[in-house]
Amino acid sequence: MLQNMRSASQHWLGKIILTVVFTFLIAGVAIFGVEEFFRAGSSNTVATVGKAQISAEAVRSAYQNQLQRYQSQTRRTLTPDQARALGIDRQVLAQLVSEASLDQQTAALGLSIPDAAVLRAIQEEKSFQGADGKFEPALFYQTLQRAGINEATFVREQRAVAARLQLAEAVAADLHVPEALREAVHRYATERRSVALMMLPPSVAGEIPAPSEEAVKAYYEENKFAFRAPEARAVTLLVLDPQALAKPEAVTPEEITARYEKDKARYGTPERRTIQQIVFPDAAAADAARKAIEAGEKPFEAVAAETGADAKNLSLGTLSKAELFDPAVADAAFALPLNGVSQPVKGRFGTVLLRVTAIQPETVKPLAEVSADIAKAIALERATSGIDTAHDAIEEQRANTKPLADIAKERDLPLRTIPALTAQGLDPAGNAVEGIPDRDTTLTALFRAEMGGDNEPLRTKNGGYIWYDIANIDRAHDKPLADVRDEVVTRWRAAETQSRLLAKAKELSARIDKGEAVETVAAEAGLNVQTLSDLARNQTQGDLSADVVNRVFATAVDKSASAEAGESRALFKVTAATMPAFVPGSPEDETIIKRFQPTIADDVLGQYIGDVQASVGVNVNQAAFRRAIGGGEY
């Protein structure tokens, strides 16, 4: 794992990967430690870790970044209560505390990463190398640009992460995975079983007579939970949506033309150039090469070959100016004529000569083709800018106890009335209720509110608002037997069938375990026997689900057992169990070692970080923490 961590820390994903390690694997320890050390303190300092202070701004920034990442990944908006319930606030604080304590430990131990080492790590990273295995500055800058990371931030993070990694390696490098554990894993993963199988269909249970009234009542009483009606609410939603408020028809032709002229570049494609680049050790070598090219002594490709560059890797690609990360290279490349060779350009990772071999001119769509889109964009901007004003006006009306229906009618806004809605967004018939904006967030809020409550409006993903009232609450309750009688009878029949199949399977299983042949028992019962082999844990085979297969592995060899298989029941005898011999040092054993080393290393690292935090001391100002993330009382 540490080798993987070392690799991860040397490219642009390093921070992300190390965050995973130091958050998800260690945060549990960190959070526990933080909880134990809550104290009062400075209002501007959320936490003190040894001599280091974690400011409210640092917590707020990290919290917002983590919240945005989570919402982007899950495509849902979280309320503060939901974020806190998920532990995002504590996770962020735990991460910051862990990083601060480790940074102090690395400093105390004198662990530091010089600039030369960071630069060497960047140049040796495979992600930044071309097909020839050499570092390509253009690829480096393009990768950082796509990741949204600037060079200074990247280098700073790499230095800090690498120092922490040194410490982690010292603590948990080359940990041994015990042979007993490896052998047990080998047995579990490679064991295969064979069975003689017979399926008992529902027909084996015979005709199930209609249940007596007493049987129906008894089954209903014993299984009331299965016939319970979930809580349902009657709700009213007033939606203030920028898309719905936008009025493109109100945008004048003059406004459309002015926007088109101002942002003409948005309505086409920018100029793109195919750029070649040769990297030189210094400006003198680059200038000498340029003079040789201009004098016709050597072609551009020959000069490149002399530097060791592969001809097919000369091109940076066909790029717009904005796609070139290095400003000096971008300015020089887009100032050149077609097939022109630049003066030596001092780039961030060396001096280069540039040549432009193709130019794709800028293209712009005509106004008539984009006028409708421009009108929509302007109308949406106006609607969005007026959202907060409309929000304040509606809030004032709400404060004056004006009903949502009257507000909607007065402002010509959509009002949605739902007579019955469950927490899962279903109607009483079990069908999904459509048209609920920001569904997960809205449903959570609707079932947290009370009737007559003064509910805060919800902010939608597209910048709008949702006001809601609870008109009625039908609490969860047991449905009367009269309302669910048919369902009760159906379930009773299914249960009775399974009970009879189980009894029959036990009878046949007892005969098999006493030594009767499976084929004889099956023939007398009018059943067919199947032979299945190579059964593997947690995998289906034929008519057998993974649950039935796992029941096979829980049964001793030469013994029989049964398991429910849909409406039928599977009766089987385990006829064989095989597994390849465990060979220490084999490729399979190495795979097991690689799989379990991270777990062992994570445990050790978690314990170490917990000890580090205890030794440096962690104090957290709970009130400042709550203010920093905008939360309520804990």
XYZ file of C-alpha atoms in Angstrom:
634
model
C 0.000 0.000 0.000
C 2.748 2.447 0.890
C 4.299 1.984 -2.547
C 0.917 2.837 -4.023
C 0.682 5.811 -1.689
C 4.127 6.930 -2.797
C 3.059 6.778 -6.410
C -0.182 8.553 -5.630
C 1.559 11.367 -3.819
C 3.710 12.113 -6.861
C 0.991 13.052 -9.299
C -1.909 15.484 -9.395
C -4.273 13.010 -7.699
C -1.932 12.694 -4.754
C -3.840 15.026 -2.529
C -7.094 13.247 -3.259
C -5.671 9.787 -2.596
C -3.908 10.833 0.591
C -7.106 12.522 1.728
C -8.877 9.184 1.370
C -6.219 7.492 3.489
C -6.038 10.141 6.165
C -9.783 10.762 6.295
C -11.684 7.524 5.821
C -9.115 5.200 7.389
C -8.009 7.416 10.227
C -10.898 9.834 10.719
C -12.567 7.402 13.097
C -9.624 7.710 15.462
C -9.364 11.422 14.850
C -13.039 12.073 15.469
C -12.938 10.108 18.709
C -9.883 12.050 19.784
C -11.465 15.371 18.918
C -14.629 14.501 20.802
C -12.591 13.793 23.889
C -10.818 17.135 23.740
C -13.666 19.646 23.229
C -12.828 22.762 25.235
C -13.620 26.450 25.166
C -11.167 28.762 23.390
C -10.653 31.744 21.141
C -13.693 32.647 19.079
C -11.523 32.925 15.942
C -9.778 29.598 16.469
C -11.727 26.420 16.020
C -9.006 24.029 17.129
C -5.549 24.123 18.648
C -3.319 21.171 17.756
C -0.153 21.418 19.790
C 1.258 24.811 18.769
C -0.769 25.035 15.554
C -4.128 26.755 15.292
C -6.898 25.876 12.876
C -8.852 29.000 12.020
C -12.564 29.300 11.486
C -11.908 30.337 7.888
C -9.867 27.182 7.238
C -12.661 25.015 8.643
C -15.327 26.924 6.728
C -13.442 26.647 3.444
C -12.690 22.938 3.857
C -16.276 22.245 4.903
C -17.751 24.045 1.899
C -15.360 22.265 -0.478
C -16.239 18.867 0.970
C -19.943 19.682 0.882
C -19.742 20.741 -2.768
C -17.839 17.574 -3.702
C -20.425 15.400 -1.965
C -23.362 17.226 -3.567
C -21.717 17.041 -6.982
C -21.104 13.307 -6.645
C -24.572 12.485 -5.314
C -26.412 15.115 -7.379
C -28.477 16.180 -4.399
C -28.590 19.259 -2.221
C -27.991 18.757 1.492
C -29.570 20.770 4.253
C -27.298 21.657 7.202
C -29.039 19.005 9.303
C -28.488 16.343 6.621
C -24.820 17.257 6.240
C -24.363 17.061 9.994
C -26.207 13.734 10.164
C -23.770 12.377 7.572
C -20.880 13.572 9.709
C -19.385 15.805 7.004
C -18.586 18.551 9.520
C -16.788 16.178 11.904
C -15.033 14.469 9.021
C -13.615 17.794 7.827
C -12.499 18.788 11.300
C -10.931 15.365 11.856
C -8.999 15.694 8.614
C -7.692 19.149 9.484
C -6.705 17.992 12.984
C -4.963 14.898 11.608
C -3.040 16.926 9.033
C -1.988 19.532 11.599
C -0.813 16.910 14.097
C 1.115 14.997 11.436
C 2.680 18.191 10.094
C 3.951 18.996 13.581
C 5.288 15.489 13.921
C 7.118 15.674 10.586
C 8.561 19.038 11.583
C 9.664 17.701 14.951
C 11.396 14.786 13.245
C 13.047 17.047 10.681
C 11.220 15.528 7.716
C 11.105 17.944 4.789
C 10.954 17.709 1.013
C 13.245 20.083 -0.939
C 12.178 21.758 -4.171
C 14.506 19.566 -6.203
C 12.843 16.420 -4.890
C 9.358 17.737 -5.673
C 10.459 18.719 -9.184
C 12.098 15.316 -9.718
C 8.953 13.542 -8.536
C 6.844 15.559 -10.968
C 9.185 14.820 -13.865
C 9.255 11.093 -13.016
C 5.475 10.811 -12.774
C 4.182 8.561 -15.572
C 1.074 10.693 -16.024
C 3.256 13.578 -17.186
C 5.454 11.545 -19.536
C 5.047 10.901 -23.218
C 5.332 7.609 -25.064
C 9.123 7.897 -24.923
C 9.047 8.030 -21.121
C 10.246 11.641 -20.969
C 8.594 14.457 -19.052
C 6.342 16.638 -21.192
C 5.687 20.091 -19.714
C 2.663 20.621 -21.941
C 1.062 17.423 -20.687
C 1.821 18.453 -17.103
C 0.145 21.850 -17.489
C -2.807 20.475 -19.393
C -3.393 17.842 -16.717
C -3.297 20.420 -13.923
C -5.576 22.697 -15.893
C -8.159 19.960 -16.360
C -7.958 19.180 -12.644
C -8.440 22.850 -11.723
C -5.168 23.025 -9.752
C -2.548 25.738 -10.221
C 1.146 24.989 -10.118
C 1.905 26.700 -6.808
C -0.905 24.896 -5.007
C 0.079 21.585 -6.550
C 3.730 21.885 -5.472
C 2.805 23.009 -1.952
C 0.407 20.114 -1.486
C 2.912 17.618 -2.865
C 5.555 18.768 -0.418
C 3.221 18.429 2.578
C 1.793 15.104 1.441
C 5.230 13.672 0.715
C 6.446 14.590 4.198
C 3.441 12.882 5.761
C 4.072 9.912 3.510
C 7.638 9.605 4.772
C 6.276 9.402 8.281
C 3.625 6.873 7.286
C 6.226 4.682 5.590
C 8.391 4.709 8.688
C 5.421 3.576 10.775
C 3.822 0.996 8.500
C 6.218 0.009 5.721
C 6.507 -3.653 4.707
C 4.130 -5.008 7.325
C 3.889 -8.798 7.407
C 0.612 -10.568 6.641
C 0.560 -13.708 8.844
C 0.625 -17.004 6.967
C -2.305 -18.328 9.005
C -4.439 -15.451 7.783
C -3.335 -15.954 4.177
C -4.124 -19.664 4.317
C -7.580 -19.027 5.786
C -8.340 -16.518 3.039
C -7.077 -19.001 0.448
C -9.397 -21.699 1.773
C -12.379 -19.378 1.832
C -11.823 -18.075 -1.711
C -10.834 -21.267 -3.514
C -13.040 -23.929 -1.956
C -15.496 -25.461 -4.428
C -18.387 -27.774 -3.629
C -20.562 -30.315 -5.438
C -24.131 -31.222 -4.538
C -26.911 -33.604 -5.478
C -29.934 -31.333 -5.698
C -33.685 -31.751 -5.898
C -36.163 -28.849 -6.083
C -39.441 -29.127 -4.170
C -42.009 -27.017 -6.076
C -45.170 -25.619 -4.426
C -47.152 -28.553 -5.838
C -45.356 -30.844 -3.363
C -47.168 -29.013 -0.583
C -50.485 -30.232 -1.993
C -53.749 -28.319 -2.085
C -53.858 -25.566 0.537
C -57.436 -25.215 1.832
C -58.959 -21.846 2.570
C -57.882 -20.657 6.025
C -60.357 -20.488 8.858
C -61.340 -17.121 10.262
C -59.278 -17.888 13.346
C -56.210 -18.675 11.227
C -56.576 -15.420 9.280
C -56.915 -13.392 12.470
C -53.958 -15.162 14.095
C -51.726 -14.605 11.056
C -52.763 -10.968 10.890
C -51.995 -10.407 14.568
C -48.605 -12.112 14.312
C -47.605 -10.155 11.189
C -49.228 -6.765 11.662
C -45.981 -5.053 10.719
C -46.379 -6.362 7.157
C -49.753 -4.660 6.819
C -48.848 -1.324 8.362
C -49.717 1.864 6.495
C -46.764 4.287 6.420
C -47.180 7.868 7.510
C -48.720 9.981 4.747
C -48.894 13.747 4.539
C -51.008 16.205 2.612
C -48.672 18.977 1.485
C -48.732 22.200 -0.482
C -45.659 23.366 -2.417
C -45.022 26.836 -3.786
C -42.077 26.772 -6.172
C -40.103 29.865 -7.131
C -38.024 28.661 -10.078
C -35.806 30.869 -12.275
C -36.591 28.762 -15.332
C -40.312 29.203 -14.803
C -40.003 32.941 -14.152
C -37.823 33.624 -17.184
C -39.639 35.449 -20.007
C -37.542 35.321 -23.209
C -40.289 37.070 -25.161
C -39.729 40.203 -23.077
C -36.101 40.546 -24.246
C -35.786 43.160 -27.026
C -33.886 42.666 -30.325
C -31.543 45.483 -29.301
C -30.625 43.665 -26.102
C -30.010 40.448 -28.012
C -27.741 42.230 -30.523
C -25.778 43.973 -27.775
C -25.186 40.697 -25.921
C -24.151 38.997 -29.158
C -21.563 41.675 -29.927
C -20.255 41.615 -26.370
C -19.894 37.826 -26.100
C -19.444 36.915 -29.762
C -16.627 34.507 -28.919
C -19.084 32.367 -26.939
C -21.116 31.646 -30.029
C -18.453 29.854 -31.988
C -15.086 28.202 -31.584
C -11.816 29.995 -30.724
C -8.792 29.914 -32.962
C -6.885 26.668 -32.553
C -3.320 25.945 -33.546
C -1.303 22.792 -34.040
C 1.879 23.498 -32.112
C 5.210 21.679 -32.085
C 7.751 22.137 -29.312
C 11.417 21.299 -28.707
C 12.785 21.561 -25.150
C 16.415 22.744 -24.645
C 18.613 22.779 -21.565
C 19.252 26.538 -21.850
C 18.496 29.621 -23.936
C 21.864 29.530 -25.755
C 21.245 26.052 -27.143
C 17.726 27.039 -28.168
C 18.947 30.192 -29.941
C 21.675 28.297 -31.823
C 19.119 25.742 -32.974
C 16.713 28.471 -34.096
C 19.428 30.135 -36.194
C 20.297 26.805 -37.831
C 16.626 26.262 -38.701
C 16.211 29.769 -40.151
C 19.400 29.445 -42.186
C 18.087 26.252 -43.715
C 20.945 24.202 -42.289
C 18.649 21.830 -40.381
C 14.923 21.195 -40.493
C 12.872 21.531 -37.300
C 12.462 17.749 -37.024
C 16.227 17.144 -37.290
C 16.901 19.569 -34.446
C 14.279 17.805 -32.378
C 15.906 14.438 -33.076
C 19.282 15.763 -31.890
C 17.699 16.625 -28.532
C 16.421 13.062 -28.216
C 12.776 13.930 -28.920
C 10.713 11.472 -30.917
C 9.271 13.089 -34.052
C 5.785 11.784 -33.315
C 5.857 13.412 -29.862
C 6.801 16.896 -31.061
C 3.239 18.114 -31.230
C 1.510 19.570 -28.211
C -1.735 18.992 -30.069
C -4.251 21.300 -31.687
C -5.148 23.711 -28.920
C -6.787 27.039 -28.242
C -4.796 29.683 -26.429
C -6.765 29.084 -23.234
C -5.873 25.393 -23.285
C -2.133 26.137 -23.050
C -1.326 26.276 -19.350
C 1.986 28.137 -19.680
C 1.190 31.814 -20.523
C 4.616 32.405 -22.083
C 4.224 29.450 -24.427
C 0.638 30.453 -25.250
C 1.561 34.062 -26.093
C 4.491 33.017 -28.268
C 2.607 30.264 -30.128
C -0.364 32.478 -30.986
C 1.884 35.309 -32.175
C 3.567 33.125 -34.815
C 2.642 32.973 -38.494
C 1.893 29.597 -40.079
C 5.058 27.426 -40.105
C 6.931 30.134 -38.218
C 9.548 29.244 -35.588
C 9.587 31.224 -32.355
C 12.420 32.877 -30.516
C 13.558 30.899 -27.463
C 10.714 30.892 -24.955
C 11.463 30.543 -21.256
C 8.784 28.132 -20.056
C 8.210 26.955 -16.530
C 9.943 23.650 -17.163
C 12.615 24.629 -19.640
C 13.458 26.774 -22.640
C 11.582 25.823 -25.807
C 11.299 26.550 -29.518
C 7.812 26.506 -30.978
C 6.471 26.006 -34.482
C 2.890 26.349 -35.696
C 2.062 23.822 -38.417
C -1.671 24.469 -38.817
C -4.160 27.201 -37.895
C -7.900 26.696 -37.514
C -9.463 30.179 -37.661
C -11.992 31.365 -35.131
C -15.591 30.670 -36.174
C -18.697 32.552 -35.051
C -22.341 31.555 -35.541
C -24.559 34.240 -37.118
C -26.872 36.227 -34.863
C -30.020 34.725 -36.376
C -28.868 31.249 -35.407
C -28.298 32.032 -31.722
C -30.769 34.845 -31.019
C -33.286 32.507 -29.338
C -30.612 31.093 -27.020
C -29.400 34.598 -26.162
C -32.941 35.687 -25.311
C -33.344 32.683 -23.002
C -29.998 33.382 -21.328
C -30.824 37.054 -20.707
C -34.295 36.195 -19.423
C -32.863 33.542 -17.073
C -30.246 35.994 -15.755
C -32.967 38.536 -15.013
C -35.130 35.924 -13.327
C -32.201 34.667 -11.272
C -31.168 38.174 -10.216
C -34.732 38.848 -9.114
C -35.109 35.615 -7.178
C -33.857 37.001 -3.883
C -36.103 40.062 -4.173
C -39.089 37.819 -4.837
C -37.992 35.572 -1.971
C -37.932 38.500 0.458
C -41.346 39.685 -0.697
C -42.874 36.237 -0.283
C -41.266 35.860 3.129
C -42.845 39.147 4.177
C -46.231 37.879 3.025
C -45.664 34.652 4.911
C -44.787 36.623 8.031
C -48.196 38.288 7.672
C -49.772 34.792 7.665
C -50.849 34.947 4.051
C -51.671 31.442 2.731
C -49.479 29.928 0.046
C -52.494 29.588 -2.265
C -53.123 33.347 -2.155
C -49.438 34.149 -2.694
C -49.264 31.811 -5.683
C -52.395 33.311 -7.245
C -51.228 36.870 -6.697
C -47.762 36.241 -8.159
C -48.811 33.771 -10.864
C -46.585 31.035 -9.425
C -47.191 27.272 -9.652
C -48.816 25.768 -6.559
C -48.655 22.005 -6.102
C -51.138 20.301 -3.775
C -50.476 16.642 -2.967
C -53.274 15.009 -0.950
C -51.215 12.058 0.305
C -47.451 11.500 0.148
C -45.213 9.027 1.959
C -41.620 9.647 3.017
C -40.516 7.594 -0.005
C -42.410 9.911 -2.365
C -45.255 7.458 -3.046
C -49.018 7.899 -3.167
C -51.395 5.565 -1.236
C -51.396 3.136 -4.184
C -47.608 2.828 -4.035
C -46.930 4.856 -7.188
C -44.204 7.486 -7.334
C -45.497 11.061 -7.082
C -43.920 13.000 -9.924
C -42.970 16.657 -10.121
C -41.384 17.095 -6.687
C -38.379 19.421 -7.169
C -35.087 18.409 -5.543
C -36.848 15.233 -4.480
C -34.590 13.867 -1.718
C -34.064 17.188 0.020
C -37.717 18.201 -0.259
C -39.096 14.890 1.033
C -36.772 15.009 4.034
C -37.924 18.534 4.883
C -41.615 17.682 4.413
C -41.413 14.798 6.876
C -39.407 16.783 9.402
C -41.937 19.619 9.563
C -45.041 19.801 11.717
C -48.509 21.081 10.896
C -48.828 24.808 11.384
C -45.070 25.225 11.678
C -43.188 28.233 10.320
C -41.031 26.382 7.829
C -37.919 27.896 6.282
C -37.997 27.771 2.449
C -35.729 25.264 0.749
C -33.074 26.456 -1.705
C -33.128 24.432 -4.925
C -30.147 23.354 -6.986
C -30.931 25.845 -9.748
C -31.102 28.783 -7.343
C -34.838 28.865 -6.675
C -36.902 28.370 -3.520
C -39.626 26.027 -2.288
C -42.156 27.024 0.374
C -44.231 24.253 1.885
C -47.099 23.739 4.284
C -48.281 20.529 5.902
C -52.076 20.374 5.552
C -52.596 17.004 7.224
C -50.596 14.184 8.804
C -51.929 10.641 8.686
C -49.645 8.879 11.129
C -48.354 5.373 10.456
C -50.932 2.838 11.631
C -51.990 -0.762 11.362
C -54.454 -1.291 8.546
C -57.687 -2.942 9.723
C -58.011 -6.610 8.874
C -61.070 -5.883 6.753
C -58.993 -3.618 4.477
C -56.169 -6.122 3.932
C -57.984 -9.445 4.227
C -57.155 -10.594 0.668
C -53.482 -9.769 1.171
C -53.459 -11.570 4.525
C -54.951 -14.701 2.953
C -52.410 -14.622 0.110
C -49.524 -14.307 2.525
C -50.984 -17.015 4.776
C -51.168 -19.435 1.829
C -47.555 -18.680 0.875
C -46.407 -19.195 4.473
C -48.405 -22.435 4.765
C -46.894 -23.682 1.513
C -43.383 -22.991 2.727
C -44.139 -24.622 6.053
C -45.275 -27.809 4.318
C -42.277 -27.749 1.962
C -39.954 -27.351 4.944
C -41.562 -30.297 6.703
C -41.262 -32.433 3.570
C -37.635 -31.368 3.077
C -36.825 -32.317 6.685
C -38.416 -35.727 6.186
C -36.434 -36.416 2.996
C -33.236 -34.946 4.475
C -33.482 -37.302 7.484
C -33.697 -40.310 5.163
C -30.681 -39.130 3.161
C -28.594 -38.539 6.289
C -29.455 -42.086 7.466
C -27.789 -43.464 4.349
C -30.498 -43.766 1.704
C -29.383 -42.811 -1.792
C -30.467 -39.383 -2.977
C -31.778 -40.906 -6.213
C -33.953 -43.396 -4.322
C -35.425 -40.743 -2.050
C -36.081 -38.427 -5.008
C -37.702 -41.164 -7.114
C -40.132 -42.117 -4.342
C -41.048 -38.447 -3.916
C -41.482 -37.981 -7.669
C -38.609 -35.484 -7.894
C -35.681 -35.120 -10.268
C -32.062 -35.048 -9.102
C -29.513 -32.611 -10.491
C -25.772 -32.822 -9.982
C -24.082 -29.442 -9.622
C -20.345 -28.978 -9.223
C -17.871 -26.124 -8.919
C -20.138 -24.112 -6.629
C -18.350 -21.003 -5.300
C -19.278 -18.887 -2.305
C -21.504 -15.853 -2.885
C -22.164 -16.833 -6.509
C -25.309 -18.058 -8.203
C -25.473 -21.223 -10.270
C -28.454 -22.488 -12.224
C -31.607 -22.149 -10.130
C -29.612 -21.580 -6.953
C -29.336 -18.068 -5.581
C -26.229 -16.888 -3.760
C -28.073 -17.376 -0.439
C -28.770 -21.027 -1.242
C -25.168 -21.558 -2.359
C -23.909 -20.066 0.905
C -26.222 -22.486 2.748
C -24.433 -25.278 0.862
C -21.092 -24.016 2.232
C -22.551 -23.978 5.738
C -23.423 -27.685 5.480
C -20.928 -30.457 6.231
C -19.782 -32.782 3.461
C -22.004 -35.897 3.103
C -24.796 -34.117 4.958
C -28.036 -32.708 3.563
C -29.986 -29.528 4.187
C -32.567 -27.336 2.505
C -33.129 -23.657 1.817
C -35.981 -21.543 0.505
C -35.619 -20.872 -3.238
C -38.344 -18.482 -4.302
C -41.708 -20.277 -4.169
C -39.908 -23.647 -4.111
C -37.436 -25.219 -1.699
C -34.010 -26.580 -2.584
C -33.019 -29.867 -0.918
C -29.392 -30.885 -1.401
C -26.679 -33.211 -0.213
C -23.080 -31.939 -0.216
C -21.164 -34.634 -2.078
C -17.686 -33.112 -2.260
C -15.547 -30.144 -1.212
C -12.246 -29.434 -2.933
C -9.631 -26.729 -2.851
C -6.137 -26.323 -4.301
C -3.241 -26.600 -1.896
C -2.022 -23.406 -0.295
C 1.467 -22.583 -1.597
C 3.270 -19.777 0.264
C 4.930 -17.391 -2.170
C 2.731 -18.379 -5.107
C 1.130 -15.675 -7.293
C -2.174 -16.325 -5.541
C -0.508 -15.892 -2.154
C 1.095 -12.639 -3.325
C -2.342 -11.404 -4.354
C -3.675 -12.119 -0.866
C -0.715 -10.297 0.688
C -1.316 -7.232 -1.494
C -4.980 -7.315 -0.593
C -4.525 -7.450 3.172
C -1.421 -5.316 3.637
C -3.457 -2.096 3.272
C -5.856 -3.207 5.999
C -3.056 -4.015 8.421
C -1.200 -0.818 7.547
C -4.383 1.207 8.004
C -4.858 -0.238 11.482
C -1.287 0.604 12.453
C -1.488 4.104 10.983
C -4.787 4.714 12.734
C -3.314 3.777 16.109
C -0.222 5.892 15.462
C -2.197 8.997 14.537
C -4.366 8.559 17.601
C -1.199 8.482 19.750
C 0.213 11.541 17.936
C -2.920 13.546 18.638
C -2.880 12.511 22.267
C 0.766 13.551 22.611
C 0.546 16.963 20.908
C -2.793 17.774 22.499
C -5.989 18.723 20.686
C -8.385 21.380 21.946
C -11.543 22.280 20.026
C -13.750 25.307 20.605
C -17.192 23.809 20.054
C -18.952 27.145 19.734
C -16.447 28.416 17.164
C -16.709 25.148 15.261
C -20.487 25.453 15.168
C -20.297 29.052 13.957
C -17.718 28.189 11.292
C -19.966 25.658 9.595
C -23.238 27.413 10.344
C -24.626 24.534 12.390
C -26.968 24.366 15.326
C -26.445 22.993 18.798
C -24.661 19.647 19.196
